[in-house]
Amino acid sequence: MPHNKRPFGVYVHWPFCLSKCPYCDFNSHVRAHVDHAQWAAALMQEIQYFSMHIAPRPIDSIFFGGGTPSLMAPQTVEAVLSCLQQQWGFSKNIEITLEANPTSVEADKFAAFAGLGVNRLSLGVQSLRPQALKMLGREHSVEDARRAIELASKHFPRYSFDLIYARPDQSLAAWNDELSEAISMAGDHLSLYQLTIEKGTAFYTQWRQGKLQIPAEEQAADFYNLTQDICSGAQLPAYEISNHAAVGGESRHNLVYWTYGDYVGIGPGAHGRLTLVDGQRVAYHQHRLPEAWMAAISDNGHGTAQREVLSMRHQAEEMLMMGLRLTAGVSLRDFQDCIGRPVSDYIDMEKLGSFKEQGLVVDDPQCLKLTGDGRLVMNNLLGQLLT
């Protein structure tokens, strides 16, 4: 697929948080002081570097992630957006999302962010129960969360919030009640994640020590199926394994990832995937440590730690791994346009037939997609399908 036909997004990473949540393995850091002017200048320098190496094309989506980007000074967000518009320009219906936590300090900035052009807010609520918020190490209260959701609905055309479920000692009935309450406050999108134990986190240490128990696989599947039933009934069906939206409410930026579009990653630890003018597909990631990234910006004008040209096989595998997360699956025509060869060259067709018979893969001649049961075991299926 020609580079200028792919959707194009920009991810901007703000690596700082007030504290480190015990479940979080994202690239987030706690610092006593952050020089916002210095960071704005460094982010703009990296944007300018990439703009010199990528053909001009309007940006379809921008996502400020973290860390906690709502801790950014509005002037920093303004500087970054101005630089992006100057370097690439914006598409007519650009989506600009900013992640935020529901603390009162951050919620008080919502009007300022909206005034700068942010048109979608993603709130890290995580739970509507006080005991769960404490267990998850969150800084906000349930009242903070409700107020932040209300403010988001007033200031932004679109908003979403995250919840974590299948928590220790959580019952299906309790999750039913909590999710139903969340839906009553939801906009056009919800992100609902099962609690997973990631290496390097405080929860991982507790789990290894036997101090933390999470639902077994069968019970986790019950939580997942209940989530699908409730959200579908509320006209917020899953369009991706953990993301639910009304028709037209899907996160356009996340769809850039899942449909294997092009995206630039700016800031510490950010990743990028770009199709160059000559058709080569490159992957890169930035230095994770904020200080190392800042030093690289000073020395090189960019913070890239590693860059590689992806083989066609690597691209094919990535496109399948990302696309099969979607309820819509992977279009076989898009796959061939992008990779240049049919999907049958990369997957075990005998296994595929078997999975269709088992009800794990949908029998559709136009696309490759998983059933609800298939999505529950997606990683296992992929490991067997890829040749």
XYZ file of C-alpha atoms in Angstrom:
387
model
C 0.000 0.000 0.000
C 1.506 3.402 -0.933
C 2.669 5.367 2.080
C 0.296 8.250 1.359
C -2.741 5.930 1.365
C -2.227 4.740 4.934
C -3.814 6.624 7.838
C -1.212 8.816 9.548
C -1.025 9.486 13.272
C 1.353 11.098 15.748
C 1.843 9.826 19.294
C 3.369 12.233 21.836
C 4.621 10.686 25.081
C 4.703 12.662 28.328
C 6.610 10.347 30.686
C 5.852 11.910 34.063
C 3.380 10.825 36.750
C 2.683 11.937 40.298
C 3.207 8.336 41.449
C 3.728 4.874 39.949
C 0.633 2.654 40.000
C 1.342 -0.928 41.134
C -0.134 -2.520 37.974
C 1.502 -0.169 35.447
C 4.360 -1.237 33.182
C 4.149 1.825 30.926
C 7.111 4.156 30.529
C 6.268 6.476 33.417
C 8.537 8.238 35.874
C 8.155 10.341 39.005
C 10.241 13.519 39.108
C 10.219 16.277 41.726
C 10.594 18.998 39.101
C 9.910 19.185 35.369
C 11.070 22.126 33.252
C 8.075 22.476 30.924
C 9.743 25.025 28.672
C 12.734 22.721 28.169
C 10.454 19.784 27.418
C 8.348 21.742 24.964
C 11.498 22.779 23.097
C 12.815 19.193 23.004
C 9.525 17.731 21.762
C 9.351 20.352 19.024
C 12.951 19.643 18.020
C 12.142 15.959 17.584
C 9.010 16.787 15.563
C 11.091 18.973 13.273
C 13.641 16.179 12.840
C 11.023 13.660 11.723
C 9.315 16.155 9.443
C 12.553 16.434 7.466
C 12.637 12.668 6.870
C 8.980 11.987 6.069
C 7.096 13.080 2.957
C 4.579 15.861 3.656
C 1.105 14.558 4.482
C -1.682 15.790 6.752
C -2.032 14.233 10.191
C -5.234 12.251 10.782
C -4.855 11.779 14.541
C -2.727 12.971 17.451
C -2.587 11.202 20.801
C -0.959 12.620 23.941
C -0.201 9.578 26.118
C 1.920 8.804 29.107
C 2.719 8.918 31.841
C 0.141 11.542 32.616
C -0.104 14.132 29.824
C -2.774 16.106 31.684
C 0.104 17.178 33.952
C 1.513 19.088 30.968
C 1.222 22.845 31.081
C -1.379 23.980 28.531
C 1.363 26.106 26.962
C 3.369 22.920 26.295
C 0.413 21.258 24.572
C -0.151 24.428 22.558
C 3.495 24.542 21.440
C 3.475 20.886 20.359
C 0.207 21.208 18.424
C 1.393 24.387 16.721
C 4.633 22.700 15.680
C 2.814 19.634 14.336
C 0.440 21.767 12.309
C 3.299 23.822 10.925
C 5.363 20.775 9.938
C 2.674 18.488 8.494
C -0.716 20.158 8.593
C -3.941 18.639 9.895
C -6.587 16.691 8.014
C -10.050 18.235 7.965
C -11.491 15.962 10.656
C -8.391 15.429 12.769
C -8.847 13.652 16.092
C -6.723 15.068 18.938
C -6.842 12.969 22.107
C -5.263 13.706 25.470
C -5.073 11.220 28.330
C -5.964 12.599 31.743
C -6.364 11.496 35.307
C -9.471 12.598 37.210
C -7.751 14.520 40.010
C -9.134 17.990 40.613
C -5.835 19.661 39.654
C -5.908 18.062 36.221
C -9.665 18.435 35.680
C -9.314 22.171 36.179
C -7.222 22.258 32.972
C -9.875 20.634 30.778
C -11.281 23.911 29.466
C -7.788 25.108 28.542
C -6.969 21.882 26.684
C -10.258 22.030 24.787
C -9.541 25.630 23.823
C -6.254 24.525 22.250
C -7.976 22.084 19.904
C -7.992 18.865 21.922
C -11.316 17.334 20.855
C -11.241 13.985 22.642
C -10.364 13.203 26.269
C -9.400 9.769 27.576
C -9.803 9.514 31.355
C -7.930 6.983 33.489
C -10.792 6.302 35.903
C -9.934 2.574 36.390
C -12.697 1.983 38.954
C -15.837 3.505 40.441
C -15.313 1.777 43.787
C -13.189 3.398 46.552
C -11.621 0.159 47.786
C -10.528 -0.738 44.267
C -9.045 2.709 43.646
C -6.975 2.311 46.805
C -5.837 -1.177 45.776
C -4.896 0.100 42.304
C -2.850 2.947 43.795
C -4.912 5.699 42.195
C -4.632 9.305 43.402
C -8.283 10.235 42.767
C -11.537 9.430 44.538
C -14.804 8.153 43.086
C -16.191 11.672 43.464
C -13.205 13.042 41.513
C -13.918 10.522 38.757
C -17.589 11.447 38.480
C -16.774 15.155 38.412
C -14.077 14.650 35.771
C -16.459 12.652 33.555
C -19.073 15.390 33.878
C -16.516 18.080 32.999
C -15.266 16.028 30.052
C -18.800 15.778 28.685
C -19.125 19.573 28.863
C -15.768 20.556 27.369
C -15.039 17.912 24.720
C -17.076 16.696 21.738
C -15.932 13.159 22.523
C -14.610 11.476 25.654
C -13.756 8.011 26.879
C -12.695 6.487 30.160
C -10.883 3.324 31.238
C -11.925 0.720 33.766
C -9.980 -2.288 35.044
C -11.954 -5.432 35.863
C -11.352 -9.032 36.954
C -9.705 -7.557 40.029
C -8.816 -9.570 43.144
C -11.971 -10.609 45.049
C -14.268 -8.942 42.488
C -17.479 -10.856 41.778
C -19.378 -10.961 38.501
C -22.357 -9.320 40.197
C -20.187 -6.473 41.486
C -18.694 -5.922 38.028
C -22.180 -5.976 36.504
C -23.225 -3.147 38.826
C -20.038 -1.124 38.310
C -20.070 -1.434 34.531
C -23.763 -0.542 34.363
C -23.034 2.589 36.397
C -20.140 3.446 34.079
C -22.312 3.065 30.989
C -24.812 5.526 32.439
C -22.040 8.163 32.394
C -20.286 7.079 29.201
C -19.945 9.009 25.984
C -19.311 7.181 22.714
C -16.392 5.041 23.931
C -15.218 2.881 26.835
C -11.914 1.040 27.321
C -12.329 -2.005 29.562
C -9.195 -3.928 30.509
C -8.832 -7.145 32.442
C -6.228 -6.806 35.172
C -3.020 -8.439 33.979
C 0.153 -8.986 35.957
C 3.128 -7.449 34.148
C 6.785 -8.068 34.948
C 8.544 -5.191 36.653
C 5.449 -3.976 38.491
C 4.670 -3.991 42.205
C 1.730 -6.300 41.512
C 4.083 -8.785 39.843
C 6.223 -8.924 42.991
C 3.129 -9.425 45.170
C 1.798 -12.102 42.815
C 5.112 -14.009 42.843
C 5.071 -13.874 46.651
C 1.534 -15.268 46.770
C 0.140 -12.033 48.196
C -2.046 -11.216 45.191
C -4.608 -13.472 43.551
C -6.371 -12.780 40.253
C -9.230 -14.741 38.664
C -8.377 -18.048 37.028
C -8.625 -18.332 33.243
C -12.170 -19.737 33.246
C -13.449 -17.025 35.589
C -11.645 -14.351 33.571
C -13.505 -15.611 30.487
C -16.779 -15.233 32.392
C -15.874 -11.616 33.174
C -15.043 -11.000 29.520
C -18.281 -12.521 28.246
C -20.363 -10.562 30.749
C -18.617 -7.381 29.608
C -19.480 -8.113 25.971
C -23.122 -8.802 26.798
C -23.616 -5.645 28.857
C -21.858 -3.342 26.399
C -23.572 -4.787 23.342
C -26.928 -4.293 25.042
C -25.997 -0.658 25.682
C -25.070 -0.061 22.008
C -21.357 0.037 22.889
C -20.159 -3.180 21.246
C -16.513 -4.184 21.197
C -14.676 -3.101 18.074
C -11.394 -4.360 19.554
C -10.640 -6.807 22.355
C -10.675 -4.162 25.115
C -12.383 -1.215 23.417
C -16.081 -0.539 23.011
C -17.772 2.215 21.044
C -20.982 3.438 19.515
C -21.015 3.449 15.718
C -18.566 6.178 14.667
C -17.164 6.518 18.185
C -14.100 4.339 17.657
C -10.719 5.824 18.568
C -9.337 6.841 15.196
C -5.825 6.974 16.585
C -5.957 3.419 17.886
C -7.345 2.326 14.524
C -4.157 3.702 12.955
C -2.256 1.069 14.961
C -4.682 -1.796 14.458
C -5.130 -1.227 10.705
C -1.336 -1.008 10.300
C -1.179 2.641 9.400
C 1.804 4.970 9.720
C 2.558 6.752 12.965
C 5.352 8.876 14.351
C 6.287 8.389 18.007
C 7.581 11.507 19.767
C 9.033 11.550 23.283
C 10.708 9.068 25.666
C 9.909 5.433 24.983
C 7.623 6.197 22.038
C 7.425 3.731 19.154
C 6.860 4.476 15.469
C 6.031 2.621 12.266
C 6.559 4.450 8.977
C 6.367 3.583 5.292
C 9.043 5.482 3.392
C 8.669 6.878 -0.106
C 10.608 3.904 -1.518
C 8.117 1.511 0.095
C 10.371 0.359 2.934
C 8.634 -0.038 6.288
C 10.702 1.050 9.289
C 10.140 0.535 12.986
C 11.851 2.540 15.692
C 11.678 3.303 19.379
C 12.987 6.153 21.487
C 15.169 6.099 24.592
C 12.907 5.255 27.543
C 14.624 7.169 30.338
C 13.630 10.852 30.155
C 17.165 12.038 30.865
C 18.656 9.749 28.189
C 16.077 10.906 25.652
C 16.755 14.553 26.476
C 20.516 14.031 26.093
C 19.983 12.358 22.705
C 17.843 15.285 21.555
C 20.648 17.638 22.535
C 23.294 15.550 20.763
C 21.413 14.287 17.693
C 18.203 16.262 17.313
C 16.157 13.101 17.974
C 15.811 10.515 20.722
C 15.786 7.329 18.643
C 17.475 4.411 20.396
C 16.917 1.771 17.704
C 15.647 1.686 14.118
C 15.174 -1.245 11.756
C 13.799 -1.929 8.302
C 11.045 -4.539 8.564
C 11.053 -7.540 6.255
C 7.839 -8.377 4.417
C 7.361 -11.391 6.682
C 7.714 -9.205 9.767
C 5.199 -6.753 8.312
C 2.771 -9.553 7.496
C 2.977 -10.929 11.033
C 2.520 -7.492 12.586
C -0.459 -6.700 10.370
C -2.127 -9.959 11.384
C -1.315 -9.559 15.084
C -2.740 -6.038 15.146
C -5.690 -6.576 12.833
C -6.994 -9.704 14.516
C -7.566 -7.658 17.668
C -10.369 -5.938 15.765
C -13.874 -7.345 15.610
C -13.796 -6.525 11.884
C -10.574 -8.499 11.461
C -8.101 -8.131 8.592
C -9.361 -7.396 5.087
C -7.716 -9.896 2.731
C -7.629 -7.288 -0.046
C -5.955 -4.716 2.225
C -3.466 -7.353 3.342
C -2.457 -8.172 -0.226
C -2.295 -4.463 -1.176
C -0.030 -3.799 1.807
C 2.173 -6.897 1.784
C 2.092 -7.717 -1.925
C 1.261 -11.375 -1.374
C -1.868 -13.241 -0.249
C -2.394 -14.072 3.405
C -2.202 -17.786 2.518
C 1.559 -17.322 2.013
C 2.000 -16.520 5.707
C -0.437 -18.689 7.629
C -1.073 -22.414 7.982
C -4.234 -22.889 5.893
C -4.859 -26.354 7.338
C -4.805 -24.904 10.857
C -7.075 -22.087 9.703
C -9.633 -24.598 8.450
C -9.475 -26.450 11.743
C -10.018 -23.247 13.735
C -13.038 -22.406 11.579
C -14.523 -25.829 12.344
C -13.906 -25.229 16.061
C -15.772 -21.921 15.915
C -12.677 -19.833 16.670
C -12.355 -18.148 13.250
C -15.207 -16.706 11.185
C -15.729 -18.333 7.785
C -15.621 -15.179 5.638
C -14.038 -15.061 2.152
C -13.394 -11.302 2.385
C -11.538 -11.085 5.681
C -9.763 -13.010 8.401
C -11.411 -12.444 11.769
C -11.865 -14.231 15.051
C -15.073 -15.158 16.807
C -15.683 -14.085 20.395
C -14.263 -17.400 21.602
C -11.293 -16.955 19.272
C -10.439 -13.548 20.689
C -10.182 -15.087 24.149
C -7.292 -17.271 22.930
C -5.924 -14.978 20.219
C -2.244 -15.258 21.143
C -2.395 -19.045 21.132
C -4.147 -19.068 17.745
C -1.610 -16.707 16.217
C 1.267 -18.845 17.412
C -0.197 -21.804 15.543
C -1.400 -19.936 12.445
C 1.786 -18.113 11.504
C 4.030 -20.318 9.358
